[in-house]
């Protein structure tokens, strides 16, 4: 493609953004304009504003701080009980909807898919819920004595009425001899679930790691170190992702001391300050605690990407470079071992997916990390964006996207639909809130928050599943019977099929 062609694409898509914004009142359009842009080759910034409060009434896909803490960071820690402290409604919607796989016996030594709530009523709002919270923690200890600790996930009313969850947690921890962690993640804090991640990280720093430091001093926490100890940080084991990643890290000779939050334990969190390096997958949700460990314990960290063979090989080599020649040689052997199977997958699915276009809108790391996996299959991205990203996420995104890609921050339902109608992608990769809208429009869709009941998508094993799922989504014959609004041939086929019936 010539420089003139590249420039033309950028100009056309910038014009598209202007057309979409015309539907808003002037003030709203001016604000939303800052969050929409077209990536231009060579630029190191996507040129969009981020981490700013959403406009009221525009229907965004964001969550709240409580969702970020309970649903993402703390909730998947499997051997702790996580109390949704407040009314039952928020607790219900946090009930393990992300398919964070774990090993263990639910209700005995693991509690990830169980729901614990203080079920606030009107009288609790009036008189406070401190006593109720303490009683709840005591009762849970009787019912589930094998739990290894408790976290208190505050919902909005807790911050509004001023319950002292810190005092209750200190008292309960002393009484039980276990960690009880208060998390002030009331939903009204911040502009999205992103602040919930940050708050949750801070509580690990302030309530978990001091416990690890003390245990190390008094000798109650035993740890035999090796030169190859690593921790997987920010992988939530959706559909088994962390397991797929762990297989590769252990295959090149590293020892995974801890993985959290997915299939993680409180003991693994306590051991993490002993590792040689933290390997972070979801940068947005866990960079805070990784930075703290670098400052407090001198543990370096690095972001890696295990989506698609190209990035898997690149990441394995980058990780191995932090260790000795033995690990580096093992990494090359592992890459060579899996390359034939990857070539076979690409040979099988590539011809069916080559040239297909994709528009993404997800949270966390996926709007950039999944791009190379699509590229490995010959698919091209036409638009991408995050629900709750910060400026550094968008800077990282420029390494993954091509010239002319539309970038949208905290995109509204209206904007996303209009972009789809104009760009006409072959596949939409987004969240459950968008899934049924686009399927009713006759568009192939994959739910990319929790892999649409499939997975894993990480690692070499995951890429095989990813390629199969993209093929199933795009090449199902059912789409020929429904047809996208702009697909005239599909409409004709639908009319013909209906007439035959």
Short mmCIF file of C-alpha atoms in Angstrom, two decimals:
data_model
loop_
_atom_site.label_atom_id
_atom_site.label_comp_id
_atom_site.label_asym_id
_atom_site.label_seq_id
_atom_site.Cartn_x
_atom_site.Cartn_y
_atom_site.Cartn_z
CA UNK A 1 0.00 0.00 0.00
CA UNK A 2 1.40 3.39 -1.02
CA UNK A 3 1.82 6.34 1.38
CA UNK A 4 -1.02 8.06 -0.51
CA UNK A 5 -3.31 5.06 0.10
CA UNK A 6 -2.40 5.05 3.79
CA UNK A 7 -3.15 8.75 4.05
CA UNK A 8 -6.47 8.30 2.27
CA UNK A 9 -7.58 5.56 4.69
CA UNK A 10 -6.72 7.75 7.69
CA UNK A 11 -8.62 10.71 6.27
CA UNK A 12 -11.69 8.60 5.40
CA UNK A 13 -11.87 7.12 8.88
CA UNK A 14 -11.37 10.46 10.58
CA UNK A 15 -14.29 11.70 8.51
CA UNK A 16 -16.31 8.69 9.71
CA UNK A 17 -15.65 9.71 13.33
CA UNK A 18 -16.91 13.22 12.58
CA UNK A 19 -20.09 11.81 11.01
CA UNK A 20 -20.79 9.60 14.02
CA UNK A 21 -20.27 12.52 16.44
CA UNK A 22 -22.88 14.61 14.61
CA UNK A 23 -25.63 12.66 16.37
CA UNK A 24 -24.62 14.14 19.75
CA UNK A 25 -25.43 17.54 21.20
CA UNK A 26 -22.53 19.93 20.68
CA UNK A 27 -21.16 19.67 24.23
CA UNK A 28 -21.29 15.86 24.27
CA UNK A 29 -19.72 15.63 20.81
CA UNK A 30 -16.84 17.86 21.90
CA UNK A 31 -16.13 15.61 24.88
CA UNK A 32 -16.45 12.32 23.01
CA UNK A 33 -14.25 13.56 20.16
CA UNK A 34 -11.23 13.38 22.48
CA UNK A 35 -11.79 9.64 22.96
CA UNK A 36 -11.89 8.68 19.27
CA UNK A 37 -9.04 8.69 16.78
CA UNK A 38 -7.40 6.94 13.83
CA UNK A 39 -3.96 5.43 14.27
CA UNK A 40 -1.34 6.83 11.92
CA UNK A 41 1.74 4.81 11.08
CA UNK A 42 4.86 5.94 12.90
CA UNK A 43 3.05 7.62 15.78
CA UNK A 44 3.78 6.35 19.28
CA UNK A 45 0.48 7.51 20.75
CA UNK A 46 -3.07 6.58 19.77
CA UNK A 47 -4.12 10.17 20.42
CA UNK A 48 -7.14 9.37 22.58
CA UNK A 49 -8.05 10.57 26.06
CA UNK A 50 -8.66 7.84 28.60
CA UNK A 51 -9.49 7.11 32.24
CA UNK A 52 -12.03 9.94 32.30
CA UNK A 53 -15.56 9.78 33.69
CA UNK A 54 -18.14 8.53 31.18
CA UNK A 55 -20.83 10.91 29.94
CA UNK A 56 -24.16 10.23 31.67
CA UNK A 57 -26.69 8.51 29.43
CA UNK A 58 -24.40 7.35 26.63
CA UNK A 59 -24.52 3.62 27.54
CA UNK A 60 -20.91 2.52 27.96
CA UNK A 61 -19.73 -0.98 28.82
CA UNK A 62 -17.76 -0.02 31.92
CA UNK A 63 -18.04 -1.56 35.36
CA UNK A 64 -17.36 -0.10 38.81
CA UNK A 65 -14.51 -0.21 41.33
CA UNK A 66 -16.24 -3.04 43.22
CA UNK A 67 -16.35 -5.09 40.00
CA UNK A 68 -12.64 -4.45 39.46
CA UNK A 69 -11.67 -5.64 42.93
CA UNK A 70 -14.13 -8.45 43.60
CA UNK A 71 -14.60 -9.72 40.07
CA UNK A 72 -11.01 -9.46 38.88
CA UNK A 73 -8.25 -9.23 41.47
CA UNK A 74 -9.55 -10.82 44.69
CA UNK A 75 -12.43 -13.04 43.59
CA UNK A 76 -10.35 -15.73 41.84
CA UNK A 77 -8.13 -16.33 44.93
CA UNK A 78 -9.67 -19.72 45.49
CA UNK A 79 -8.99 -20.64 49.13
CA UNK A 80 -10.24 -17.37 50.59
CA UNK A 81 -13.82 -16.35 51.24
CA UNK A 82 -14.68 -13.06 49.56
CA UNK A 83 -17.58 -11.28 51.20
CA UNK A 84 -19.64 -8.89 49.11
CA UNK A 85 -20.34 -6.43 51.90
CA UNK A 86 -23.55 -4.58 51.16
CA UNK A 87 -26.89 -5.27 49.43
CA UNK A 88 -27.32 -8.61 47.68
CA UNK A 89 -27.71 -7.15 44.17
CA UNK A 90 -24.07 -6.24 43.55
CA UNK A 91 -22.96 -9.49 45.12
CA UNK A 92 -25.14 -11.52 42.81
CA UNK A 93 -23.68 -9.94 39.70
CA UNK A 94 -20.13 -10.61 40.90
CA UNK A 95 -20.81 -14.32 41.27
CA UNK A 96 -17.92 -15.84 39.28
CA UNK A 97 -19.18 -14.93 35.84
CA UNK A 98 -15.72 -14.95 34.22
CA UNK A 99 -15.01 -18.69 34.23
CA UNK A 100 -11.92 -18.46 36.45
CA UNK A 101 -11.04 -22.16 36.50
CA UNK A 102 -9.55 -23.64 39.66
CA UNK A 103 -8.62 -26.97 41.23
CA UNK A 104 -10.08 -27.98 44.58
CA UNK A 105 -13.28 -29.06 46.26
CA UNK A 106 -15.80 -26.24 46.24
CA UNK A 107 -17.19 -25.53 49.69
CA UNK A 108 -14.39 -27.44 51.42
CA UNK A 109 -11.04 -25.89 50.52
CA UNK A 110 -11.99 -23.70 47.56
CA UNK A 111 -14.74 -21.09 47.30
CA UNK A 112 -14.40 -19.35 43.93
CA UNK A 113 -17.89 -20.10 42.62
CA UNK A 114 -19.65 -19.58 45.95
CA UNK A 115 -21.46 -16.38 46.84
CA UNK A 116 -21.07 -14.70 50.24
CA UNK A 117 -22.93 -11.50 51.04
CA UNK A 118 -23.81 -9.52 54.14
CA UNK A 119 -27.19 -8.84 52.48
CA UNK A 120 -27.62 -5.27 53.73
CA UNK A 121 -31.16 -4.24 54.62
CA UNK A 122 -32.62 -0.84 55.48
CA UNK A 123 -31.88 -1.26 59.18
CA UNK A 124 -28.20 -1.91 58.39
CA UNK A 125 -28.02 1.37 56.48
CA UNK A 126 -29.51 3.18 59.47
CA UNK A 127 -27.61 1.47 62.30
CA UNK A 128 -24.45 0.34 60.49
CA UNK A 129 -23.20 -3.10 59.56
CA UNK A 130 -19.98 -3.52 61.58
CA UNK A 131 -21.46 -5.99 64.07
CA UNK A 132 -23.19 -7.88 61.30
CA UNK A 133 -19.91 -8.17 59.37
CA UNK A 134 -18.02 -9.55 62.38
CA UNK A 135 -20.80 -12.05 63.06
CA UNK A 136 -20.75 -13.10 59.42
CA UNK A 137 -16.99 -13.73 59.46
CA UNK A 138 -17.34 -15.79 62.65
CA UNK A 139 -20.15 -17.88 61.19
CA UNK A 140 -18.20 -18.48 57.98
CA UNK A 141 -15.28 -19.77 60.04
CA UNK A 142 -17.60 -22.33 61.65
CA UNK A 143 -19.17 -23.36 58.35
CA UNK A 144 -15.96 -23.45 56.30
CA UNK A 145 -13.04 -24.05 58.69
CA UNK A 146 -10.59 -24.86 55.86
CA UNK A 147 -10.74 -21.35 54.43
CA UNK A 148 -7.35 -19.63 54.50
CA UNK A 149 -8.60 -16.09 54.94
CA UNK A 150 -11.31 -13.55 54.16
CA UNK A 151 -11.58 -10.41 52.06
CA UNK A 152 -14.27 -7.80 52.63
CA UNK A 153 -15.35 -6.27 49.32
CA UNK A 154 -17.21 -3.05 50.06
CA UNK A 155 -20.23 -2.03 48.02
CA UNK A 156 -21.43 1.56 47.68
CA UNK A 157 -23.47 1.89 50.91
CA UNK A 158 -20.48 0.95 53.07
CA UNK A 159 -18.54 4.04 52.05
CA UNK A 160 -21.62 6.22 52.31
CA UNK A 161 -22.52 5.26 55.89
CA UNK A 162 -18.91 5.03 57.11
CA UNK A 163 -18.68 1.44 58.38
CA UNK A 164 -15.24 0.80 59.91
CA UNK A 165 -14.36 -2.38 58.02
CA UNK A 166 -10.67 -1.95 58.91
CA UNK A 167 -11.34 -2.22 62.64
CA UNK A 168 -13.60 -5.24 62.11
CA UNK A 169 -10.97 -6.91 59.92
CA UNK A 170 -8.19 -6.39 62.47
CA UNK A 171 -10.35 -7.80 65.24
CA UNK A 172 -11.47 -10.80 63.17
CA UNK A 173 -7.91 -11.54 61.96
CA UNK A 174 -6.63 -11.58 65.54
CA UNK A 175 -9.49 -13.80 66.63
CA UNK A 176 -9.16 -16.29 63.75
CA UNK A 177 -5.41 -16.18 63.24
CA UNK A 178 -5.98 -15.73 59.50
CA UNK A 179 -5.73 -12.81 57.05
CA UNK A 180 -8.89 -10.70 56.94
CA UNK A 181 -8.45 -8.00 54.30
CA UNK A 182 -10.72 -4.94 54.10
CA UNK A 183 -11.07 -3.56 50.57
CA UNK A 184 -12.62 -0.11 50.17
CA UNK A 185 -13.73 -0.73 46.60
CA UNK A 186 -17.11 0.98 46.79
CA UNK A 187 -18.51 1.22 43.29
CA UNK A 188 -18.74 4.99 43.23
CA UNK A 189 -14.96 5.37 43.52
CA UNK A 190 -13.09 6.37 40.37
CA UNK A 191 -14.36 6.40 36.80
CA UNK A 192 -14.45 2.66 36.09
CA UNK A 193 -13.43 -0.76 37.37
CA UNK A 194 -9.81 0.29 36.88
CA UNK A 195 -9.62 2.05 40.24
CA UNK A 196 -10.93 -1.16 41.81
CA UNK A 197 -7.88 -2.98 40.46
CA UNK A 198 -5.61 -0.33 41.95
CA UNK A 199 -7.35 -0.39 45.35
CA UNK A 200 -7.21 -4.20 45.42
CA UNK A 201 -3.47 -4.10 44.62
CA UNK A 202 -2.90 -1.60 47.41
CA UNK A 203 -4.62 -3.88 49.91
CA UNK A 204 -2.35 -6.75 48.90
CA UNK A 205 0.56 -4.38 49.54
CA UNK A 206 -0.76 -3.18 52.91
CA UNK A 207 -2.46 -6.29 54.35
CA UNK A 208 -0.86 -9.35 52.74
CA UNK A 209 2.81 -8.59 52.15
CA UNK A 210 3.46 -7.27 55.69
CA UNK A 211 2.19 -10.64 56.87
CA UNK A 212 4.69 -12.32 54.53
CA UNK A 213 7.52 -10.11 55.82
CA UNK A 214 6.70 -10.96 59.43
CA UNK A 215 6.42 -14.68 58.66
CA UNK A 216 9.82 -14.57 56.98
CA UNK A 217 11.34 -12.90 60.04
CA UNK A 218 9.93 -15.36 62.55
CA UNK A 219 10.61 -18.38 60.31
CA UNK A 220 7.00 -19.51 60.03
CA UNK A 221 7.02 -19.12 56.23
CA UNK A 222 9.38 -21.71 54.75
CA UNK A 223 10.74 -21.19 51.24
CA UNK A 224 13.59 -22.95 49.43
CA UNK A 225 14.76 -20.65 46.67
CA UNK A 226 16.04 -21.67 43.21
CA UNK A 227 17.54 -19.47 40.44
CA UNK A 228 14.47 -20.09 38.28
CA UNK A 229 11.60 -18.97 40.50
CA UNK A 230 8.93 -16.87 38.75
CA UNK A 231 5.39 -15.71 39.42
CA UNK A 232 2.55 -15.33 36.93
CA UNK A 233 0.77 -12.10 37.82
CA UNK A 234 -2.50 -10.86 36.36
CA UNK A 235 -3.67 -14.06 34.70
CA UNK A 236 -7.18 -14.98 35.80
CA UNK A 237 -7.20 -18.49 34.33
CA UNK A 238 -10.24 -17.81 32.18
CA UNK A 239 -11.03 -21.11 30.50
CA UNK A 240 -7.68 -22.43 31.81
CA UNK A 241 -5.41 -19.69 30.36
CA UNK A 242 -2.95 -19.62 33.27
CA UNK A 243 -2.53 -23.38 33.12
CA UNK A 244 -1.69 -23.18 29.40
CA UNK A 245 0.87 -20.46 30.14
CA UNK A 246 2.32 -22.34 33.09
CA UNK A 247 2.92 -25.42 30.95
CA UNK A 248 5.25 -23.45 28.68
CA UNK A 249 7.12 -21.69 31.48
CA UNK A 250 7.76 -24.96 33.28
CA UNK A 251 8.69 -26.64 30.00
CA UNK A 252 11.56 -24.20 29.46
CA UNK A 253 12.81 -24.97 32.97
CA UNK A 254 11.35 -22.24 35.17
CA UNK A 255 9.63 -22.89 38.49
CA UNK A 256 6.27 -21.15 38.81
CA UNK A 257 6.09 -20.37 42.52
CA UNK A 258 2.82 -18.46 42.32
CA UNK A 259 0.05 -17.59 39.89
CA UNK A 260 -2.64 -15.14 40.81
CA UNK A 261 -5.35 -14.46 40.81
CA UNK A 262 -6.59 -17.37 38.65
CA UNK A 263 -6.36 -20.69 40.54
CA UNK A 264 -4.30 -18.74 43.08
CA UNK A 265 -4.03 -19.12 46.85
CA UNK A 266 -3.23 -16.76 49.70
CA UNK A 267 -0.06 -18.78 50.38
CA UNK A 268 1.15 -18.18 46.82
CA UNK A 269 0.61 -14.46 47.33
CA UNK A 270 2.67 -14.63 50.52
CA UNK A 271 5.49 -16.44 48.68
CA UNK A 272 5.61 -14.09 45.69
CA UNK A 273 8.11 -11.59 47.23
CA UNK A 274 10.70 -14.41 47.00
CA UNK A 275 10.66 -14.90 43.22
CA UNK A 276 13.34 -13.76 40.76
CA UNK A 277 10.94 -12.05 38.34
CA UNK A 278 7.23 -11.30 38.05
CA UNK A 279 5.70 -12.12 34.67
CA UNK A 280 2.65 -9.93 34.19
CA UNK A 281 -0.04 -10.77 31.69
CA UNK A 282 -2.79 -8.22 32.40
CA UNK A 283 -0.75 -5.06 32.78
CA UNK A 284 -3.70 -2.81 33.56
CA UNK A 285 -4.95 -4.76 36.56
CA UNK A 286 -1.69 -5.81 38.22
CA UNK A 287 1.06 -3.36 37.26
CA UNK A 288 0.63 -1.54 40.59
CA UNK A 289 1.60 -4.48 42.77
CA UNK A 290 4.38 -5.47 40.35
CA UNK A 291 5.87 -1.98 40.62
CA UNK A 292 5.61 -2.16 44.42
CA UNK A 293 7.48 -5.47 44.53
CA UNK A 294 10.20 -3.97 42.34
CA UNK A 295 10.59 -1.02 44.73
CA UNK A 296 10.20 -2.94 48.01
CA UNK A 297 11.88 -6.26 47.21
CA UNK A 298 13.98 -5.51 44.11
CA UNK A 299 11.99 -7.98 41.98
CA UNK A 300 11.94 -6.97 38.31
CA UNK A 301 8.82 -7.48 36.22
CA UNK A 302 8.00 -7.79 32.55
CA UNK A 303 4.86 -7.95 30.46
CA UNK A 304 4.46 -10.96 28.17
CA UNK A 305 1.96 -12.07 25.51
CA UNK A 306 1.03 -15.71 24.95
CA UNK A 307 -1.63 -15.13 22.26
CA UNK A 308 -0.63 -16.70 18.94
CA UNK A 309 2.64 -18.43 17.93
CA UNK A 310 4.42 -15.25 16.86
CA UNK A 311 4.06 -13.55 20.23
CA UNK A 312 4.48 -16.77 22.20
CA UNK A 313 7.91 -17.32 20.63
CA UNK A 314 8.85 -13.67 21.10
CA UNK A 315 7.76 -13.71 24.76
CA UNK A 316 9.46 -17.03 25.56
CA UNK A 317 12.73 -15.66 24.17
CA UNK A 318 12.36 -12.40 26.10
CA UNK A 319 11.64 -14.27 29.35
CA UNK A 320 14.50 -16.72 28.76
CA UNK A 321 16.88 -13.82 28.15
CA UNK A 322 16.45 -12.90 31.83
CA UNK A 323 17.98 -16.26 32.80
CA UNK A 324 21.02 -18.36 31.91
CA UNK A 325 21.94 -20.20 28.70
CA UNK A 326 20.22 -23.37 29.91
CA UNK A 327 16.82 -21.65 29.96
CA UNK A 328 17.53 -19.90 26.65
CA UNK A 329 18.38 -23.20 24.97
CA UNK A 330 15.26 -24.80 26.44
CA UNK A 331 13.13 -21.96 25.10
CA UNK A 332 14.43 -22.55 21.57
CA UNK A 333 13.71 -26.27 21.91
CA UNK A 334 10.15 -25.62 23.08
CA UNK A 335 9.51 -23.15 20.24
CA UNK A 336 10.88 -25.66 17.71
CA UNK A 337 8.81 -28.46 19.24
CA UNK A 338 5.50 -26.66 18.78
CA UNK A 339 6.23 -24.94 15.46
CA UNK A 340 5.10 -27.86 13.24
CA UNK A 341 1.73 -28.07 14.99
CA UNK A 342 1.32 -24.29 14.71
CA UNK A 343 2.15 -24.45 11.00
CA UNK A 344 -0.45 -27.18 10.58
CA UNK A 345 -3.12 -25.10 12.34
CA UNK A 346 -2.36 -22.06 10.19
CA UNK A 347 -2.36 -24.22 7.06
CA UNK A 348 -5.77 -25.62 8.03
CA UNK A 349 -7.55 -22.44 9.11
CA UNK A 350 -5.56 -19.74 7.31
CA UNK A 351 -7.21 -20.22 3.90
CA UNK A 352 -10.65 -19.99 5.57
CA UNK A 353 -9.80 -16.86 7.56
CA UNK A 354 -7.26 -15.05 5.35
CA UNK A 355 -8.27 -11.44 4.70
CA UNK A 356 -11.17 -11.42 7.16
CA UNK A 357 -11.49 -8.21 9.18
CA UNK A 358 -12.09 -7.82 12.91
CA UNK A 359 -13.33 -5.04 15.18
CA UNK A 360 -12.56 -5.43 18.89
CA UNK A 361 -13.72 -3.69 22.04
CA UNK A 362 -12.81 -5.35 25.31
CA UNK A 363 -11.26 -4.56 28.70
CA UNK A 364 -7.87 -5.39 30.19
CA UNK A 365 -5.15 -6.38 27.73
CA UNK A 366 -7.10 -8.04 24.92
CA UNK A 367 -7.59 -5.06 22.57
CA UNK A 368 -3.86 -5.26 21.85
CA UNK A 369 -2.63 -8.69 22.96
CA UNK A 370 -5.06 -10.70 20.82
CA UNK A 371 -4.20 -8.77 17.63
CA UNK A 372 -1.11 -10.91 16.76
CA UNK A 373 -3.16 -14.11 17.10
CA UNK A 374 -5.59 -12.76 14.50
CA UNK A 375 -2.64 -11.71 12.34
CA UNK A 376 -1.13 -15.20 12.55
CA UNK A 377 -4.33 -16.45 10.89
CA UNK A 378 -4.18 -13.78 8.19
CA UNK A 379 -6.94 -11.68 9.73
CA UNK A 380 -6.77 -7.88 9.92
CA UNK A 381 -7.90 -5.49 12.62
CA UNK A 382 -9.96 -2.45 11.57
CA UNK A 383 -10.90 -1.09 14.99
CA UNK A 384 -10.00 -1.60 18.64
CA UNK A 385 -10.54 -0.01 22.01
CA UNK A 386 -10.72 -0.52 25.75
CA UNK A 387 -13.41 -0.10 28.36
CA UNK A 388 -11.14 1.28 31.07
CA UNK A 389 -7.61 1.75 29.73
CA UNK A 390 -5.11 4.42 30.75
CA UNK A 391 -2.76 6.37 28.50
CA UNK A 392 0.07 3.84 28.91
CA UNK A 393 -2.22 1.08 27.61
CA UNK A 394 -2.83 3.04 24.43
CA UNK A 395 0.88 3.71 23.99
CA UNK A 396 1.46 -0.03 24.16
CA UNK A 397 -1.32 -0.56 21.62
CA UNK A 398 0.56 1.34 18.90
CA UNK A 399 3.01 -1.59 18.71
CA UNK A 400 0.19 -3.91 17.64
CA UNK A 401 -2.07 -2.01 15.22
CA UNK A 402 -1.76 -0.91 11.61
CA UNK A 403 -2.21 2.43 9.94
CA UNK A 404 -5.85 3.46 9.68
CA UNK A 405 -7.10 1.40 12.63
CA UNK A 406 -9.88 3.26 14.43
CA UNK A 407 -9.18 3.51 18.17
CA UNK A 408 -12.07 4.16 20.54
CA UNK A 409 -11.84 4.66 24.30
CA UNK A 410 -14.88 3.83 26.48
CA UNK A 411 -16.88 3.58 23.26
CA UNK A 412 -20.63 4.12 23.58
CA UNK A 413 -23.18 1.62 22.30
CA UNK A 414 -24.24 4.07 19.59
CA UNK A 415 -20.69 4.79 18.42
CA UNK A 416 -19.73 1.14 18.28
CA UNK A 417 -22.78 0.20 16.21
CA UNK A 418 -22.18 3.07 13.79
CA UNK A 419 -18.52 2.16 13.37
CA UNK A 420 -19.49 -1.44 12.66
CA UNK A 421 -22.04 -0.39 10.04
CA UNK A 422 -19.44 1.75 8.30
CA UNK A 423 -16.38 -0.52 8.60
CA UNK A 424 -18.35 -3.71 7.82
CA UNK A 425 -15.97 -6.09 9.66
CA UNK A 426 -16.38 -9.81 9.17
CA UNK A 427 -16.13 -10.49 12.91
CA UNK A 428 -16.90 -8.58 16.10
CA UNK A 429 -14.81 -9.50 19.15
CA UNK A 430 -16.25 -7.85 22.21
CA UNK A 431 -18.16 -8.45 25.46
CA UNK A 432 -21.42 -10.05 26.47
CA UNK A 433 -23.23 -6.68 26.52
CA UNK A 434 -22.57 -6.31 22.80
CA UNK A 435 -22.92 -9.94 21.76
CA UNK A 436 -26.63 -10.19 21.11
CA UNK A 437 -26.92 -6.78 19.46
CA UNK A 438 -24.50 -7.76 16.71
CA UNK A 439 -25.72 -11.33 16.39
CA UNK A 440 -29.22 -9.95 15.74
CA UNK A 441 -27.64 -7.80 13.04
CA UNK A 442 -26.44 -11.01 11.41
CA UNK A 443 -22.78 -10.54 12.30
CA UNK A 444 -20.39 -13.28 13.46
CA UNK A 445 -19.35 -12.56 17.05
CA UNK A 446 -16.95 -13.91 19.64
CA UNK A 447 -17.26 -12.95 23.29
CA UNK A 448 -13.71 -12.02 24.23
CA UNK A 449 -14.08 -11.39 27.97
CA UNK A 450 -14.41 -15.06 28.87
CA UNK A 451 -13.93 -16.79 25.52
CA UNK A 452 -17.62 -17.45 24.85
CA UNK A 453 -17.64 -20.61 27.01
CA UNK A 454 -14.50 -21.92 25.31
CA UNK A 455 -10.76 -21.62 25.90
CA UNK A 456 -8.04 -21.53 26.87
CA UNK A 457 -6.70 -19.10 24.26
CA UNK A 458 -3.24 -18.63 25.82
CA UNK A 459 -0.24 -20.70 24.79
CA UNK A 460 0.26 -23.12 21.93
CA UNK A 461 -2.62 -25.33 23.05
CA UNK A 462 -4.81 -22.26 23.31
CA UNK A 463 -4.01 -21.04 19.79
CA UNK A 464 -5.41 -24.27 18.34
CA UNK A 465 -8.69 -23.60 20.16
CA UNK A 466 -8.63 -19.92 19.19
CA UNK A 467 -8.23 -20.74 15.48
CA UNK A 468 -11.01 -23.32 15.61
CA UNK A 469 -13.36 -20.90 17.37
CA UNK A 470 -12.73 -18.08 14.90
CA UNK A 471 -13.45 -20.48 12.04
CA UNK A 472 -16.65 -21.70 13.72
CA UNK A 473 -17.78 -18.13 14.27
CA UNK A 474 -17.04 -16.85 10.77
CA UNK A 475 -17.81 -19.82 8.58
CA UNK A 476 -20.98 -21.16 10.14
CA UNK A 477 -23.60 -21.56 7.37
CA UNK A 478 -26.21 -19.95 9.62
CA UNK A 479 -24.90 -16.47 8.83
CA UNK A 480 -25.91 -16.98 5.22
CA UNK A 481 -29.50 -17.38 6.37
CA UNK A 482 -29.50 -14.27 8.56
CA UNK A 483 -27.23 -11.85 6.75
CA UNK A 484 -25.76 -8.55 7.83
CA UNK A 485 -27.85 -5.46 6.94
CA UNK A 486 -25.48 -4.55 4.10
CA UNK A 487 -25.18 -8.07 2.68
CA UNK A 488 -27.67 -8.23 -0.21
CA UNK A 489 -26.78 -11.76 -1.26
CA UNK A 490 -27.51 -12.99 2.26
CA UNK A 491 -30.89 -11.28 2.20
CA UNK A 492 -31.72 -13.02 -1.08
CA UNK A 493 -30.72 -16.37 0.41
CA UNK A 494 -32.91 -15.69 3.44
CA UNK A 495 -35.92 -14.84 1.27
CA UNK A 496 -35.35 -17.97 -0.82
CA UNK A 497 -35.07 -20.17 2.27
CA UNK A 498 -38.19 -18.60 3.80
CA UNK A 499 -40.16 -19.12 0.57
CA UNK A 500 -39.13 -22.77 0.47
CA UNK A 501 -40.51 -23.29 3.96
#
